[in-house]
mmCIF file of C-alpha atoms and ligand atoms in Angstrom:
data_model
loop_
_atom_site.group_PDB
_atom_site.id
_atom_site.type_symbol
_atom_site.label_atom_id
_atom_site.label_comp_id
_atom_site.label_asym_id
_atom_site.label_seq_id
_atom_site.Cartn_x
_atom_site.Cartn_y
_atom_site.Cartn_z
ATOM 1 C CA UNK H 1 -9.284 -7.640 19.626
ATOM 2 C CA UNK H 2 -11.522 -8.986 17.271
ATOM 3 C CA UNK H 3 -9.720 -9.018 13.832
ATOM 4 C CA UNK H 4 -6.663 -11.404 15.409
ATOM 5 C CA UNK H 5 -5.798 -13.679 13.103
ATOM 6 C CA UNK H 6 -6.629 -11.278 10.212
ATOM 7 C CA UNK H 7 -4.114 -9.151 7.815
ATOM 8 C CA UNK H 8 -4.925 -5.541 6.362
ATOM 9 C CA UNK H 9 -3.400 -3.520 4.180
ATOM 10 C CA UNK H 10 -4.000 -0.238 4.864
ATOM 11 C CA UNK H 11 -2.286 2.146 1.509
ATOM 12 C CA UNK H 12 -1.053 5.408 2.211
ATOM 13 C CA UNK H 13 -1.054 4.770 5.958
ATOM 14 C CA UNK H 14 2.636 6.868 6.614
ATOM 15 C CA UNK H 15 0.540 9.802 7.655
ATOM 16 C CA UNK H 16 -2.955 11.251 7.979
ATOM 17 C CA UNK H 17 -6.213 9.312 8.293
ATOM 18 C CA UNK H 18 -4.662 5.980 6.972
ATOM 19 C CA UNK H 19 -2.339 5.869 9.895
ATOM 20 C CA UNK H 20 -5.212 6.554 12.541
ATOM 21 C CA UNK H 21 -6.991 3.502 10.419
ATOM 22 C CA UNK H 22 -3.801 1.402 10.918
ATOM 23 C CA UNK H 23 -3.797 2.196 14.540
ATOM 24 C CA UNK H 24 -6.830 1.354 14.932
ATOM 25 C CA UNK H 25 -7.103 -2.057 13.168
ATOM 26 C CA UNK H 26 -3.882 -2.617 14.661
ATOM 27 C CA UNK H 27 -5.247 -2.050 18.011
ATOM 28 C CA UNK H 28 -8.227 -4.635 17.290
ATOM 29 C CA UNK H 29 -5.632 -7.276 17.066
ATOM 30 C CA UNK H 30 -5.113 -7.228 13.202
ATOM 31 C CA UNK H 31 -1.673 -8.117 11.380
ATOM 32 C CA UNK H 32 -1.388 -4.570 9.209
ATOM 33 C CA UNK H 33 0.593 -3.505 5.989
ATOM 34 C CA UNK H 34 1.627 -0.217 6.010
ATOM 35 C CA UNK H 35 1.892 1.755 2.939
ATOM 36 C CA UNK H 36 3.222 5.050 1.401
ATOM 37 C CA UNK H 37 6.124 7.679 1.220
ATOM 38 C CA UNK H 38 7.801 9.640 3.899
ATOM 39 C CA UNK H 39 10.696 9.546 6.106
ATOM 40 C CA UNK H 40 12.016 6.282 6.585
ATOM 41 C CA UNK H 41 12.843 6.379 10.479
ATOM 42 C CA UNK H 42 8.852 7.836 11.277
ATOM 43 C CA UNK H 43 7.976 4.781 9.091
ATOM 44 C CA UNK H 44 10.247 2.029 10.648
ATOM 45 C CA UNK H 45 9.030 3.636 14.128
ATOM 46 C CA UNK H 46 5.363 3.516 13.478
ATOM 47 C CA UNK H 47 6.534 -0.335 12.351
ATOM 48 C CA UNK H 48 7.716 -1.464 15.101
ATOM 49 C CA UNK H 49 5.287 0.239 17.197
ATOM 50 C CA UNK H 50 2.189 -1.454 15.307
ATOM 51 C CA UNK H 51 4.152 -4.728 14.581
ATOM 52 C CA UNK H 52 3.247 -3.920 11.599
ATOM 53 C CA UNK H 53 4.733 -4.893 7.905
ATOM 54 C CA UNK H 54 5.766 -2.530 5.756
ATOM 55 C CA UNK H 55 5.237 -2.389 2.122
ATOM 56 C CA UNK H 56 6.406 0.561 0.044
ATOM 57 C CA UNK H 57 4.202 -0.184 -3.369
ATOM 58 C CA UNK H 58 3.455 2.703 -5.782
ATOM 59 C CA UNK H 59 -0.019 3.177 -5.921
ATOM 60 C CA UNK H 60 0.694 4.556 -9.262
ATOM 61 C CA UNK H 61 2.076 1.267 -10.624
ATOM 62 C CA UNK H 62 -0.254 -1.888 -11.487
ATOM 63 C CA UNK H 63 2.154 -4.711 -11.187
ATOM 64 C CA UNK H 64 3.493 -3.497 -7.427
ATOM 65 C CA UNK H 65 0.392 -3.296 -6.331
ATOM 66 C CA UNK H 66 0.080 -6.839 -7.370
ATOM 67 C CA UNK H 67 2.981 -7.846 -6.389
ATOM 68 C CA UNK H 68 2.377 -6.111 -2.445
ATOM 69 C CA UNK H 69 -1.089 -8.265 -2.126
ATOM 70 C CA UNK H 70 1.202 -11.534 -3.005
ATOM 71 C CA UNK H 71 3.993 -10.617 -0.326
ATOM 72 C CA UNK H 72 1.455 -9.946 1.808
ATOM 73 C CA UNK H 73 -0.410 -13.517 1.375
ATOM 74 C CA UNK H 74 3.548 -15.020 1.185
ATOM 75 C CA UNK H 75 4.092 -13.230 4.516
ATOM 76 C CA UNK H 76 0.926 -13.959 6.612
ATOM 77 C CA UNK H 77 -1.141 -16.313 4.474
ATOM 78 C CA UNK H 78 -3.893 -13.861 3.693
ATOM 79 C CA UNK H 79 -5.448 -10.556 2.719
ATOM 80 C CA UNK H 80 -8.594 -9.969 4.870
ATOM 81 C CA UNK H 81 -9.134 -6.188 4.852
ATOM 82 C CA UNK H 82 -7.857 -3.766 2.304
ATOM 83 C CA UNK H 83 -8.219 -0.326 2.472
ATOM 84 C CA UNK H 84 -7.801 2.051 -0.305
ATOM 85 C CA UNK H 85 -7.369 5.542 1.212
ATOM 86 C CA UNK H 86 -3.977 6.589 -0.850
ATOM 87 C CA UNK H 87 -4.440 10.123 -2.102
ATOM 88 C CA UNK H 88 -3.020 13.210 -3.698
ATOM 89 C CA UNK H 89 -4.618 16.696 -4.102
ATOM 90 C CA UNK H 90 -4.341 19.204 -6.958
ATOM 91 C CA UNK H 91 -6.300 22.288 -6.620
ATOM 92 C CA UNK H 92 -6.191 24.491 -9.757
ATOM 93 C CA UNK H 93 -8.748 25.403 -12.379
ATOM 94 C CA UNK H 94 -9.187 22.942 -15.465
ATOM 95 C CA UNK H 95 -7.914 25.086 -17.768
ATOM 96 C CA UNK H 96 -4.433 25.106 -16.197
ATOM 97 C CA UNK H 97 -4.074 21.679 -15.039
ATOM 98 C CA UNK H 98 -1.126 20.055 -15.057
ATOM 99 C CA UNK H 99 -2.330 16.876 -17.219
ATOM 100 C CA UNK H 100 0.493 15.235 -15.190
ATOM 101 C CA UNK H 101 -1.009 15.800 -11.881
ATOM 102 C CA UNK H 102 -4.733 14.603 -13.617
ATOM 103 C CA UNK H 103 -2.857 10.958 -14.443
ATOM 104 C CA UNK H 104 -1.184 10.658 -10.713
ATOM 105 C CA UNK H 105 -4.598 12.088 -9.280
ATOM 106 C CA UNK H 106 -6.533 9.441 -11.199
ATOM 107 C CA UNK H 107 -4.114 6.344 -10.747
ATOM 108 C CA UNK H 108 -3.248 6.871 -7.092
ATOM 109 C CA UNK H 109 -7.002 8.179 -5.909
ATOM 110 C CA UNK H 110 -9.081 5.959 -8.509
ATOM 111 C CA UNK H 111 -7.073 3.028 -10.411
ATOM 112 C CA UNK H 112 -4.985 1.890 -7.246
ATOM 113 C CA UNK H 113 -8.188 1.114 -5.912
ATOM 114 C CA UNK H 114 -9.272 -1.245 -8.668
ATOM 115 C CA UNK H 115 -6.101 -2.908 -9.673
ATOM 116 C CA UNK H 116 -5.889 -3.647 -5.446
ATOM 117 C CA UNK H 117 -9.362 -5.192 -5.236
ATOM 118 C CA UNK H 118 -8.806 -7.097 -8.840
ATOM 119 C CA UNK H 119 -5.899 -8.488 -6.891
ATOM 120 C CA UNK H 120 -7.022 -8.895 -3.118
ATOM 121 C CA UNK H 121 -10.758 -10.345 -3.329
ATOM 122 C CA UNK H 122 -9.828 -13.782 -4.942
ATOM 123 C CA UNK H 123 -7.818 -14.431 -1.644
ATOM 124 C CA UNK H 124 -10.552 -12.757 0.112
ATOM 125 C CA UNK H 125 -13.381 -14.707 -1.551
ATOM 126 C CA UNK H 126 -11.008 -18.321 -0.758
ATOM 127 C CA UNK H 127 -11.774 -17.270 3.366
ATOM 128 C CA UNK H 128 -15.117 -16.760 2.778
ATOM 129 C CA UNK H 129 -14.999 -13.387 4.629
ATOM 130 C CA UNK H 130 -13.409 -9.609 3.467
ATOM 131 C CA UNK H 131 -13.503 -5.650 3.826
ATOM 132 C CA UNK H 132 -12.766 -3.855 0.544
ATOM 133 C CA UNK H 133 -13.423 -0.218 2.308
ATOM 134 C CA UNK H 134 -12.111 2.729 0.522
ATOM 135 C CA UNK H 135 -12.067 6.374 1.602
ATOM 136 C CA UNK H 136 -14.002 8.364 -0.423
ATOM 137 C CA UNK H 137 -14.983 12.228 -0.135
ATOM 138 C CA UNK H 138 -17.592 14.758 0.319
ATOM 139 C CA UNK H 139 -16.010 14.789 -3.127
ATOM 140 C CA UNK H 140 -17.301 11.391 -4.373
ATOM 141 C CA UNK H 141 -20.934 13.003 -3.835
ATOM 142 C CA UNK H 142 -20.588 16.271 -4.732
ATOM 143 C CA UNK H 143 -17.782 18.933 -6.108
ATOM 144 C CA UNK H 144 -16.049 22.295 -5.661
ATOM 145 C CA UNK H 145 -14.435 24.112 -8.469
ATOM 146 C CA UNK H 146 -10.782 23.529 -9.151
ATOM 147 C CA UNK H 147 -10.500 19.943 -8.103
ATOM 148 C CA UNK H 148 -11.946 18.430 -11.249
ATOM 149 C CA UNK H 149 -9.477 15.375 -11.222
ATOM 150 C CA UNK H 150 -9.956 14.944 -7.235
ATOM 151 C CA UNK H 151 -13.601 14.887 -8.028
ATOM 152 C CA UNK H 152 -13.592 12.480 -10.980
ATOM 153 C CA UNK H 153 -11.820 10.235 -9.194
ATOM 154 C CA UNK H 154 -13.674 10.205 -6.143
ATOM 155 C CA UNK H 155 -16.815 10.067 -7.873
ATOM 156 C CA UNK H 156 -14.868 6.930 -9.987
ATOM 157 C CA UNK H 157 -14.335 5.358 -6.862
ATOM 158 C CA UNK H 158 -17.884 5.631 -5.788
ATOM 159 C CA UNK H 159 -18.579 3.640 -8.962
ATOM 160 C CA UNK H 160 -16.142 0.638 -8.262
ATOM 161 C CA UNK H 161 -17.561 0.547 -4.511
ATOM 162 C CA UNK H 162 -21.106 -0.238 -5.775
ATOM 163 C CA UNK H 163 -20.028 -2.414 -9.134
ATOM 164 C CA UNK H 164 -17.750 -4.625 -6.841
ATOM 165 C CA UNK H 165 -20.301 -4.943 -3.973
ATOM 166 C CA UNK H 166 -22.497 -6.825 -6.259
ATOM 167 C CA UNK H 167 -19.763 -8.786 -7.580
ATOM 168 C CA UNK H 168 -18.965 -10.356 -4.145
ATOM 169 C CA UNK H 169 -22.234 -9.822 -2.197
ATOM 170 C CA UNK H 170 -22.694 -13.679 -1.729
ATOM 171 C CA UNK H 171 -19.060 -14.180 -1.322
ATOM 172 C CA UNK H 172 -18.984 -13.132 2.682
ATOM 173 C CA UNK H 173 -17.243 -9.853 1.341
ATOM 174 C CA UNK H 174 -18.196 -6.263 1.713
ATOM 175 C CA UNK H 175 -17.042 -3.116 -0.404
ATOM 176 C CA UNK H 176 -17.729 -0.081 1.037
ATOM 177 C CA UNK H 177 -16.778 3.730 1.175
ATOM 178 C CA UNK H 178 -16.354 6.186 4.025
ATOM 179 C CA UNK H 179 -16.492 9.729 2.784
ATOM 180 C CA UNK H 180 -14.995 12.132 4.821
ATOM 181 C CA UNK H 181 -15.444 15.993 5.082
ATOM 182 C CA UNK H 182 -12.609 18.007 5.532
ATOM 183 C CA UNK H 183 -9.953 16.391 8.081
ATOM 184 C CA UNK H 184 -6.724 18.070 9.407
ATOM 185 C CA UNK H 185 -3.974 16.118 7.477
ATOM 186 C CA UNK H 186 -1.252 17.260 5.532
ATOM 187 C CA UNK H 187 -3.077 16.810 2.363
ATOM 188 C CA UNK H 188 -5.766 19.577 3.356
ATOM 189 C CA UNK H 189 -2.599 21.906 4.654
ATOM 190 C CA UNK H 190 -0.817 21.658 1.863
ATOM 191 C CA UNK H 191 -3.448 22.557 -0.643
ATOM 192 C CA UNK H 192 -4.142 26.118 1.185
ATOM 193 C CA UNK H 193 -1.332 27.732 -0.092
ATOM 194 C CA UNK H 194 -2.751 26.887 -3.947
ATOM 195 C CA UNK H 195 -6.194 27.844 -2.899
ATOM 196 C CA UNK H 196 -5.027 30.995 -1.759
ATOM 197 C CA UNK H 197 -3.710 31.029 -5.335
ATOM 198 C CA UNK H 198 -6.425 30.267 -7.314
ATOM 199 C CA UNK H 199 -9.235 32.042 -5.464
ATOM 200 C CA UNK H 200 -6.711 35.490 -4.021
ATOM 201 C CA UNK H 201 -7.668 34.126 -0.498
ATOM 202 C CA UNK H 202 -5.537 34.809 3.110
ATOM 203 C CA UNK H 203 -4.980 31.681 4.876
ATOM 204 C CA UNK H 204 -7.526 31.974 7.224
ATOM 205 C CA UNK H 205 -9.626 33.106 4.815
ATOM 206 C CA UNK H 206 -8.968 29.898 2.728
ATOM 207 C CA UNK H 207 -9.733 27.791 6.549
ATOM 208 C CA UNK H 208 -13.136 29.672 7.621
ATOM 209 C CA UNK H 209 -14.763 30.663 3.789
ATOM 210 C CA UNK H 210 -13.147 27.303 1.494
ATOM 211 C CA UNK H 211 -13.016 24.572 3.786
ATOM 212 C CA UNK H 212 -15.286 25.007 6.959
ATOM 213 C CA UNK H 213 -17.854 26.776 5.115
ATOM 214 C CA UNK H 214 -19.220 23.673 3.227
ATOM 215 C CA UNK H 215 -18.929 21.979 7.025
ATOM 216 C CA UNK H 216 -21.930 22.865 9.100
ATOM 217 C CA UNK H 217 -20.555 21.558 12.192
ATOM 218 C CA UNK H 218 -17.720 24.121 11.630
ATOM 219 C CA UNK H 219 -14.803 21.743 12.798
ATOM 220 C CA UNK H 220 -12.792 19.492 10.956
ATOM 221 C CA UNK H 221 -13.297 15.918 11.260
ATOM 222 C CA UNK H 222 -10.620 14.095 13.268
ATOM 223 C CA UNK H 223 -8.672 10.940 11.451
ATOM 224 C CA UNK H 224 -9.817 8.938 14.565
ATOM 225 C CA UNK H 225 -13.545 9.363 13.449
ATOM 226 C CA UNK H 226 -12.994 8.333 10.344
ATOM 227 C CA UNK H 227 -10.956 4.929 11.330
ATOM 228 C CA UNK H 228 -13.430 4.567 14.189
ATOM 229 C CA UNK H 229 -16.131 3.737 10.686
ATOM 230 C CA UNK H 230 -13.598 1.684 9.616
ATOM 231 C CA UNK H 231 -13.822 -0.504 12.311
ATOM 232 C CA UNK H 232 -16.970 -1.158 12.273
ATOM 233 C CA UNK H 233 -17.779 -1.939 8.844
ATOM 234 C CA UNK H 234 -15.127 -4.919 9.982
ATOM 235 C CA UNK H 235 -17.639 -6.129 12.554
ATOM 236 C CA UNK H 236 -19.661 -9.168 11.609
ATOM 237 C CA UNK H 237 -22.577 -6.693 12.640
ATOM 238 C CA UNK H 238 -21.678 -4.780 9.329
ATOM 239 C CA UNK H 239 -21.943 -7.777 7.032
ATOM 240 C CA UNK H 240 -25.182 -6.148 5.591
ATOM 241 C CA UNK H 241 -23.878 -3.105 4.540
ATOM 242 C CA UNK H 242 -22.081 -3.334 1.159
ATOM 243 C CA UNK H 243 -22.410 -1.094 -1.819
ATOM 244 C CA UNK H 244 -22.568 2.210 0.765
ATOM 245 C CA UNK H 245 -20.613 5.447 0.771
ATOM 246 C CA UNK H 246 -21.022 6.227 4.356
ATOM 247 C CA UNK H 247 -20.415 10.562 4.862
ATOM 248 C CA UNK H 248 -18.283 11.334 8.119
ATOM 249 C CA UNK H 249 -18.794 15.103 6.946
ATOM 250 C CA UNK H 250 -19.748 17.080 9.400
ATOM 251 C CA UNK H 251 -23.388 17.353 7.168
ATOM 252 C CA UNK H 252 -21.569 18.791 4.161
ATOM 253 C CA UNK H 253 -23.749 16.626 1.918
ATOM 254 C CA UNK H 254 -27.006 17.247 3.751
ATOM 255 C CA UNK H 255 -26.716 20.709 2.741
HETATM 256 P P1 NAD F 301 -2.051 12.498 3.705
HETATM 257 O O1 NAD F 301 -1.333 13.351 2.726
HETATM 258 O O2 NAD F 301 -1.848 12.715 5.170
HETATM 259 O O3 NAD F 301 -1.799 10.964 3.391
HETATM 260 C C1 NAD F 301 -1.765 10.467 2.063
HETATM 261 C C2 NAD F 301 -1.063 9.132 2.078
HETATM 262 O O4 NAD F 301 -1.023 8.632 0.731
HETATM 263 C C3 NAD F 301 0.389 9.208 2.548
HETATM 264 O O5 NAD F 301 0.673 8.088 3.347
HETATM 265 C C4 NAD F 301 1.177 9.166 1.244
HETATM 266 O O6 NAD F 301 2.500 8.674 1.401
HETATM 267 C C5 NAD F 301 0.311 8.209 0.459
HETATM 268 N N1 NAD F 301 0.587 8.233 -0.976
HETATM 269 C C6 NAD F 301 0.620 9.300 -1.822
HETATM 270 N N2 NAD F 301 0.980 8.891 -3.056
HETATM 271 C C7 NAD F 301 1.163 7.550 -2.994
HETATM 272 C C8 NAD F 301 1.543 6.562 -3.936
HETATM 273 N N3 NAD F 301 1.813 6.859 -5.219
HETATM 274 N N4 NAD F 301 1.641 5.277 -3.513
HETATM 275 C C9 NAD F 301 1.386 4.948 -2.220
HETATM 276 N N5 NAD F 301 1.028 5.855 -1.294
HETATM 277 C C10 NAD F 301 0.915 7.133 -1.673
HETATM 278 O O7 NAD F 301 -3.600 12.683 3.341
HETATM 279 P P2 NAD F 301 -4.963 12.273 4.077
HETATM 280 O O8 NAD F 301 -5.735 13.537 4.250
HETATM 281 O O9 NAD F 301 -4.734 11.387 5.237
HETATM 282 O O10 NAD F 301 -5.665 11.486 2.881
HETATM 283 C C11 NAD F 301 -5.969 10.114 2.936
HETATM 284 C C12 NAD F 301 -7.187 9.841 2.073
HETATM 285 O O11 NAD F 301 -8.294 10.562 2.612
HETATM 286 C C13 NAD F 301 -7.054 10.293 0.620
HETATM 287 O O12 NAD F 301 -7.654 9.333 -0.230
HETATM 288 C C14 NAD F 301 -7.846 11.586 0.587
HETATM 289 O O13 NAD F 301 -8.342 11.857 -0.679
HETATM 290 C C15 NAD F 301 -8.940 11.250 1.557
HETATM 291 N N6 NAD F 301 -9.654 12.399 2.118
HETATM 292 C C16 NAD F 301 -9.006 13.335 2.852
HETATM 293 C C17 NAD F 301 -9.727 14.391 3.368
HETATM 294 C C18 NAD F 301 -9.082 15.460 4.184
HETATM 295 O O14 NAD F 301 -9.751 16.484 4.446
HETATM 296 N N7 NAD F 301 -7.845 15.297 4.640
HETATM 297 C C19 NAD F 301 -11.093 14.507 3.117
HETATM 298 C C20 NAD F 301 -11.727 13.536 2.371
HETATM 299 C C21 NAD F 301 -10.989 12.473 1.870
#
């Protein structure tokens, strides 16, 4: 229970491998804002079970995430941990991209990150201690076709991690990324039936030749791997790592 006493927001943590990270930072004795869409009874459940705050910001829109890190501070008197690991997927080639799924790609994968650190690290830097962890990608180091506005944003991200790092290395605040490979969430399900689209794939065709091809382990990295990072960078042991994007990829990127 080592983070008792701390607060962490946690965005896009209704689902997927933000609500493993909220579990898990939860379970280490942290005070954690949920974030994100969905059903509003799962929510309230995984609320209450977490004693957890909820906060339903739009990662799209500057001034609410603003406004969520100064509830939060209102609420518990500080921000110690953010995590930016809201994210949307569009899989199509360039050519016929939606240019309104580029903007939300961009703003909820890239800019939320930014306008949430430009808000949280002051509080951070006034404790002399903070986590500014974001999760990244296999696609922040390297690309596939059809995802040019995941990509650019995850790449984007990678940016901000290193620039900020800097900016706060004396401060007792890290900024770090955790890149996963692919992960069983609904974000990866619900992109097979457009890559089945774009690329006249089956479904398991789409699973075994698109997705666990680039992953030489040839199994899909769990959400609880991914928090389990998480945790750690959180550790005072971690304090020297800042400016990383740490792969949990199954050795995607060593290929
Ligand atoms: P998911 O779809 O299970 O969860 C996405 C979360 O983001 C949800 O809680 C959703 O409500 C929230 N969200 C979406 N739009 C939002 C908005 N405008 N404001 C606030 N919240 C919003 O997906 P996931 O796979 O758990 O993805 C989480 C992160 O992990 C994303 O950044 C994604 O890019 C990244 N990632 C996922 C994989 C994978 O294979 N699943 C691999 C690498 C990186």
């Amino acid at each position: 229970m080592f983070l008792q006493g701390k607060t962490a927001i946690v965005t896009g943590s209704t689902s997927g491998i933000g609500l493993a990270m909220a579990r898990a930072l939860a379970g280490e004795g942290a005070t954690v804002v949920l974030n994100g869409f969905g059903d509003t009874a799962e929510i309230e459940a995984v609320r209450a079970e977490l004693d957890a705050i909820y906060d339903a910001a739009d990662m799209t829109k500057p001034d609410e995430i603003a406004a969520m890190v100064e509830r939060t501070v209102a609420a518990t008197g500080s921000v110690d941990i953010v995590v930016n690991n809201a994210g949307i997927q569009h899989v199509a080639p360039i050519a016929d991209f939606p240019v309104d799924r580029y903007d939300a790609i961009v703003a909820i994968v890239m800019s939320s990150a930014w306008h949430l650190a430009r808000a949280a690290l002051p509080h951070m830097r006034q404790h002399g201690w903070g986590r500014i962890i974001s999760t990244g990608s296999a696609h922040s180091l390297v690309a596939s076709p059809n995802k040019s506005a995941y990509v650019m944003a995850k790449h984007g991200l990678a940016g901000m991690t290193k620039a900020v790092a800097l900016e706060a290395a004396t401060d007792g605040v890290t900024v770090n990324m955790v890149s996963p490979g692919y992960v069983w969430t609904p974000l990866v399900e619900n992109q097979i039936p457009d890559t089945m689209r774009a690329r006249g794939l089956t479904r398991e065709q789409v699973m075994n030749d698109v997705l666990l091809a680039a992953q030489p382990t040839k199994r899909f990295v769990t959400p609880d791997e991914v928090a389990a990072l998480v945790i750690f960078l959180c550790r005072d042991e971690a304090r020297s790592i800042t400016g990383a994007n740490l792969s949990v990829d199954g050795g995607w990127t060593a290929a």
